[in-house]
Amino acid sequence: MDEDIVELLRERDQKSIELIAQRYERLLRYIAVTILRDRETEVEECINDVYLKVWTHGTAFDLEKASFRTWLKAITRNTALNYLRKVSRREAFEGTGEEDPLSSGDTDDSDNPERRMLFQEEIQALERVLNDLKKKDRELVLRRFYYLQSTRQIAEAMEMSENAVDSKLSRLKKRLRKRYEREMSGIKGGAGQ
């Protein structure tokens, strides 16, 4: 479905960004707002940065390694988390008169090919683990750990009690950790042979 966007990105056609906005703006905004909450300025800047990153790195995207939607969600989530860290540091230093020593640091490793490759392998392993879950369990995990929703938000959205959400997430987390570690040890073991 997104082959047209990927092809336009490779051709450096700005229509690719317009198509991304048409298809995914609501998703990007949802992820950014979930992480940044009511910081509207940061949400807008985050979304603009996502478009810039997609434009900058889109020519290297490979549809065979991951879905475009998954890649876009990962970029949005990481960008929003970077903004949240910056905002949190800025808010912590407000009124102290001190310059935040970490404010210039950005944790974007997209220019490091080794880390980018490992990141893609980790995403693929995580996708395999999540795809093995029942639909409701997968939704629960994504809401909590990907979209960073609170127990209360998840309970309301999924019509569960908060205790049931916490209990189910605890069990799922243990199960997922073991399965993910097995997946990653297979990747790392295969790379060392």
Coordinates of N, CA and C in Angstrom, one line a residue, residues 41-172:
T41 N 2.9 23.1 21.2 CA 4.0 23.6 20.4 C 5.0 22.4 20.1
E42 N 5.3 21.6 21.1 CA 6.2 20.5 20.9 C 5.6 19.4 20.1
V43 N 4.3 19.2 20.1 CA 3.7 18.2 19.3 C 3.8 18.6 17.8
E44 N 3.6 19.9 17.5 CA 3.7 20.4 16.1 C 5.2 20.3 15.7
E45 N 6.1 20.7 16.5 CA 7.5 20.6 16.1 C 8.0 19.2 16.0
C46 N 7.5 18.3 16.8 CA 7.8 16.9 16.7 C 7.3 16.3 15.3
I47 N 6.1 16.6 15.0 CA 5.5 16.1 13.7 C 6.3 16.7 12.5
N48 N 6.7 17.9 12.6 CA 7.5 18.5 11.5 C 8.9 17.8 11.5
D49 N 9.5 17.5 12.6 CA 10.7 16.8 12.6 C 10.6 15.4 12.1
V50 N 9.5 14.8 12.3 CA 9.3 13.4 11.8 C 9.3 13.5 10.2
Y51 N 8.5 14.5 9.7 CA 8.5 14.7 8.2 C 9.9 14.9 7.7
L52 N 10.7 15.7 8.4 CA 12.1 16.0 8.0 C 12.9 14.7 8.0
K53 N 12.8 13.9 9.1 CA 13.6 12.7 9.2 C 13.2 11.7 8.1
V54 N 11.9 11.6 7.8 CA 11.5 10.7 6.8 C 12.0 11.2 5.4
W55 N 12.0 12.5 5.2 CA 12.5 13.0 3.9 C 14.0 12.7 3.8
T56 N 14.7 13.0 4.9 CA 16.2 12.8 4.9 C 16.6 11.4 4.8
H57 N 15.9 10.4 5.4 CA 16.3 9.0 5.5 C 15.5 8.1 4.6
G58 N 14.4 8.7 4.0 CA 13.5 7.9 3.2 C 14.1 7.1 2.1
T59 N 15.1 7.7 1.5 CA 15.7 7.0 0.3 C 16.3 5.6 0.7
A60 N 16.7 5.5 2.0 CA 17.3 4.2 2.4 C 16.3 3.2 3.0
F61 N 15.1 3.6 3.1 CA 14.1 2.7 3.6 C 13.9 1.5 2.7
D62 N 13.7 0.3 3.3 CA 13.6 -0.9 2.6 C 12.3 -1.6 3.0
L63 N 11.3 -1.7 2.2 CA 10.0 -2.3 2.5 C 10.1 -3.8 2.8
E64 N 11.2 -4.4 2.4 CA 11.3 -5.8 2.8 C 11.7 -6.1 4.2
K65 N 12.3 -5.1 4.8 CA 12.8 -5.2 6.2 C 11.7 -4.8 7.2
A66 N 10.9 -3.9 6.9 CA 9.8 -3.5 7.8 C 8.7 -2.8 7.1
S67 N 7.5 -2.7 7.6 CA 6.5 -2.0 7.0 C 6.7 -0.5 7.1
F68 N 6.3 0.3 6.2 CA 6.5 1.7 6.2 C 5.8 2.3 7.4
R69 N 4.6 1.8 7.7 CA 3.8 2.3 8.9 C 4.6 2.1 10.2
T70 N 5.2 0.9 10.3 CA 6.0 0.6 11.5 C 7.2 1.5 11.6
W71 N 7.8 1.7 10.5 CA 9.0 2.6 10.5 C 8.6 4.0 10.9
L72 N 7.5 4.5 10.3 CA 7.0 5.8 10.6 C 6.6 6.0 12.1
K73 N 5.9 4.9 12.7 CA 5.6 5.0 14.1 C 6.8 5.0 15.0
A74 N 7.8 4.2 14.6 CA 9.1 4.2 15.4 C 9.7 5.6 15.4
I75 N 9.8 6.2 14.2 CA 10.4 7.5 14.1 C 9.6 8.5 15.0
T76 N 8.3 8.5 14.9 CA 7.5 9.4 15.6 C 7.6 9.2 17.1
R77 N 7.6 8.0 17.5 CA 7.7 7.7 19.0 C 9.1 8.2 19.5
N78 N 10.2 7.8 18.8 CA 11.5 8.2 19.2 C 11.7 9.8 19.2
T79 N 11.1 10.4 18.2 CA 11.2 11.9 18.1 C 10.4 12.5 19.3
A80 N 9.2 12.0 19.5 CA 8.4 12.5 20.6 C 9.1 12.3 22.0
L81 N 9.7 11.1 22.2 CA 10.5 10.9 23.4 C 11.7 11.8 23.5
N82 N 12.4 12.1 22.4 CA 13.5 13.1 22.5 C 12.9 14.5 22.9
Y83 N 11.8 14.9 22.3 CA 11.2 16.1 22.7 C 10.8 16.1 24.2
L84 N 10.2 15.0 24.7 CA 9.8 14.9 26.0 C 11.0 15.1 27.0
R85 N 12.2 14.4 26.6 CA 13.4 14.6 27.4 C 13.9 16.0 27.5
K86 N 13.9 16.7 26.3 CA 14.3 18.1 26.2 C 13.4 19.0 27.1
V87 N 12.1 18.8 26.9 CA 11.1 19.6 27.6 C 11.3 19.4 29.1
S88 N 11.4 18.1 29.5 CA 11.5 17.8 31.0 C 12.8 18.4 31.6
R89 N 13.9 18.3 30.8 CA 15.1 19.0 31.3 C 15.0 20.5 31.4
R90 N 14.3 21.1 30.4 CA 14.1 22.5 30.4 C 13.2 22.9 31.5
E91 N 12.2 22.2 31.8 CA 11.3 22.5 32.9 C 12.0 22.3 34.2
A92 N 12.9 21.3 34.3 CA 13.6 21.1 35.5 C 14.6 22.3 35.8
F93 N 15.1 22.8 34.8 CA 16.1 23.9 34.9 C 15.5 25.3 34.9
E94 N 14.2 25.4 34.6 CA 13.6 26.7 34.6 C 13.6 27.3 36.0
G95 N 14.0 28.6 36.1 CA 14.0 29.3 37.3 C 15.4 29.1 38.1
T96 N 16.2 28.2 37.6 CA 17.5 28.0 38.4 C 18.5 28.9 37.8
G97 N 18.3 29.5 36.6 CA 19.3 30.3 36.0 C 20.5 29.6 35.4
E98 N 20.4 28.3 35.5 CA 21.5 27.4 34.9 C 21.1 27.0 33.5
E99 N 22.1 26.8 32.7 CA 21.9 26.3 31.3 C 21.9 24.7 31.5
D100 N 21.0 24.1 30.8 CA 20.9 22.7 30.8 C 22.1 22.1 30.0
P101 N 23.0 21.4 30.7 CA 24.2 20.9 30.0 C 23.8 19.8 29.0
L102 N 22.7 19.2 29.0 CA 22.3 18.2 28.1 C 21.4 18.6 27.0
S103 N 21.0 19.9 27.0 CA 20.0 20.4 26.0 C 20.4 20.3 24.6
S104 N 21.7 20.3 24.3 CA 22.2 20.2 22.9 C 22.3 18.7 22.5
G105 N 22.2 17.8 23.4 CA 22.4 16.4 23.1 C 21.1 15.8 22.5
D106 N 21.2 15.1 21.3 CA 20.1 14.5 20.7 C 20.4 13.0 20.6
T107 N 19.5 12.2 20.9 CA 19.8 10.7 21.0 C 19.5 10.0 19.6
D108 N 19.4 10.8 18.5 CA 19.1 10.2 17.2 C 20.3 9.5 16.7
D109 N 20.3 8.2 16.5 CA 21.4 7.5 16.0 C 21.2 7.1 14.6
S110 N 20.3 7.8 13.8 CA 20.0 7.3 12.5 C 21.2 7.4 11.5
D111 N 22.2 8.2 11.8 CA 23.4 8.3 11.0 C 24.4 7.2 11.2
N112 N 24.2 6.4 12.3 CA 25.1 5.3 12.6 C 24.6 4.0 12.0
P113 N 25.3 3.5 10.9 CA 24.8 2.4 10.2 C 24.7 1.1 11.0
E114 N 25.6 0.9 11.9 CA 25.6 -0.3 12.8 C 24.4 -0.3 13.7
R115 N 24.2 0.9 14.3 CA 23.1 1.0 15.3 C 21.7 0.9 14.5
R116 N 21.7 1.5 13.3 CA 20.5 1.5 12.5 C 20.2 0.0 12.1
M117 N 21.2 -0.8 11.8 CA 20.9 -2.2 11.4 C 20.5 -3.0 12.6
L118 N 21.1 -2.8 13.8 CA 20.7 -3.5 15.0 C 19.3 -3.0 15.4
F119 N 19.0 -1.8 15.2 CA 17.6 -1.3 15.5 C 16.6 -2.0 14.7
Q120 N 16.9 -2.1 13.4 CA 15.9 -2.8 12.5 C 15.8 -4.3 12.9
E121 N 16.9 -4.9 13.3 CA 16.8 -6.3 13.7 C 15.9 -6.4 15.0
E122 N 16.1 -5.5 15.9 CA 15.3 -5.5 17.1 C 13.9 -5.3 16.8
I123 N 13.6 -4.4 15.9 CA 12.2 -4.1 15.5 C 11.6 -5.4 14.9
Q124 N 12.3 -6.0 14.0 CA 11.8 -7.3 13.4 C 11.5 -8.4 14.5
A125 N 12.5 -8.5 15.4 CA 12.3 -9.5 16.5 C 11.1 -9.1 17.3
L126 N 10.9 -7.9 17.7 CA 9.8 -7.4 18.5 C 8.5 -7.6 17.7
E127 N 8.5 -7.4 16.4 CA 7.3 -7.6 15.6 C 6.9 -9.1 15.6
R128 N 7.9 -10.0 15.5 CA 7.6 -11.4 15.5 C 7.0 -11.8 16.9
V129 N 7.5 -11.3 18.0 CA 7.0 -11.6 19.3 C 5.6 -11.1 19.5
L130 N 5.4 -9.8 19.1 CA 4.1 -9.2 19.2 C 3.0 -9.9 18.3
N131 N 3.4 -10.3 17.1 CA 2.5 -11.0 16.2 C 2.0 -12.3 16.7
D132 N 2.8 -12.9 17.6 CA 2.4 -14.2 18.2 C 1.4 -14.1 19.3
L133 N 1.1 -12.9 19.7 CA 0.2 -12.6 20.8 C -1.3 -12.6 20.2
K134 N -2.2 -12.9 21.1 CA -3.6 -12.7 20.7 C -3.9 -11.3 20.5
K135 N -4.9 -10.9 19.7 CA -5.1 -9.5 19.3 C -5.3 -8.6 20.5
K136 N -6.1 -9.1 21.5 CA -6.3 -8.3 22.7 C -5.1 -8.1 23.5
D137 N -4.3 -9.1 23.7 CA -3.0 -9.0 24.4 C -2.0 -8.0 23.7
R138 N -2.0 -8.1 22.4 CA -1.1 -7.2 21.6 C -1.5 -5.8 21.8
E139 N -2.9 -5.5 21.7 CA -3.4 -4.2 21.9 C -3.0 -3.7 23.3
L140 N -3.1 -4.5 24.3 CA -2.8 -4.1 25.7 C -1.3 -3.7 25.8
V141 N -0.4 -4.5 25.2 CA 1.0 -4.3 25.3 C 1.3 -3.0 24.5
L142 N 0.8 -2.8 23.3 CA 1.1 -1.6 22.6 C 0.6 -0.3 23.3
R143 N -0.6 -0.4 23.8 CA -1.2 0.8 24.5 C -0.3 1.2 25.7
R144 N 0.2 0.2 26.4 CA 1.0 0.5 27.6 C 2.5 0.9 27.3
F145 N 3.1 0.1 26.5 CA 4.5 0.3 26.3 C 4.9 1.0 25.1
Y146 N 4.0 1.1 24.1 CA 4.4 1.9 22.9 C 3.8 3.3 22.9
Y147 N 2.5 3.3 23.3 CA 1.8 4.6 23.3 C 1.8 5.2 24.7
L148 N 2.4 4.5 25.7 CA 2.6 5.0 27.0 C 1.3 5.5 27.7
Q149 N 0.2 4.7 27.5 CA -1.0 5.1 28.1 C -1.0 4.6 29.6
S150 N -1.7 5.3 30.4 CA -1.8 4.9 31.8 C -2.7 3.7 31.9
T151 N -2.6 3.0 33.1 CA -3.5 1.9 33.4 C -5.0 2.3 33.3
R152 N -5.3 3.5 33.8 CA -6.7 3.9 33.7 C -7.1 4.1 32.3
Q153 N -6.3 4.7 31.4 CA -6.7 4.9 30.0 C -6.9 3.6 29.3
I154 N -6.1 2.6 29.6 CA -6.2 1.3 29.0 C -7.5 0.6 29.5
A155 N -7.7 0.7 30.8 CA -8.9 0.0 31.4 C -10.2 0.6 30.8
E156 N -10.2 1.9 30.6 CA -11.4 2.5 30.0 C -11.6 2.1 28.5
A157 N -10.5 2.2 27.8 CA -10.5 1.9 26.4 C -10.9 0.5 26.1
M158 N -10.4 -0.4 26.9 CA -10.5 -1.9 26.7 C -11.6 -2.5 27.5
E159 N -12.3 -1.7 28.3 CA -13.4 -2.1 29.2 C -12.9 -3.2 30.1
M160 N -11.9 -2.9 30.8 CA -11.3 -3.9 31.8 C -11.2 -3.1 33.1
S161 N -11.0 -3.8 34.2 CA -10.7 -3.1 35.5 C -9.2 -2.8 35.5
E162 N -8.8 -1.8 36.3 CA -7.4 -1.4 36.4 C -6.6 -2.6 36.9
N163 N -7.1 -3.3 37.9 CA -6.4 -4.5 38.4 C -6.2 -5.5 37.4
A164 N -7.2 -5.8 36.5 CA -7.0 -6.8 35.5 C -6.0 -6.3 34.5
V165 N -5.9 -5.0 34.2 CA -4.9 -4.5 33.2 C -3.5 -4.7 33.8
D166 N -3.3 -4.3 35.1 CA -2.0 -4.5 35.7 C -1.6 -5.9 35.8
S167 N -2.5 -6.8 36.2 CA -2.2 -8.2 36.3 C -1.8 -8.8 35.0
K168 N -2.6 -8.6 34.0 CA -2.4 -9.1 32.6 C -1.1 -8.6 32.1
L169 N -0.8 -7.3 32.2 CA 0.5 -6.7 31.7 C 1.7 -7.3 32.4
S170 N 1.6 -7.6 33.7 CA 2.7 -8.2 34.4 C 3.0 -9.6 33.8
R171 N 2.0 -10.4 33.6 CA 2.2 -11.7 33.0 C 2.7 -11.6 31.6
L172 N 2.2 -10.7 30.8 CA 2.6 -10.6 29.4 C 4.0 -10.1 29.4

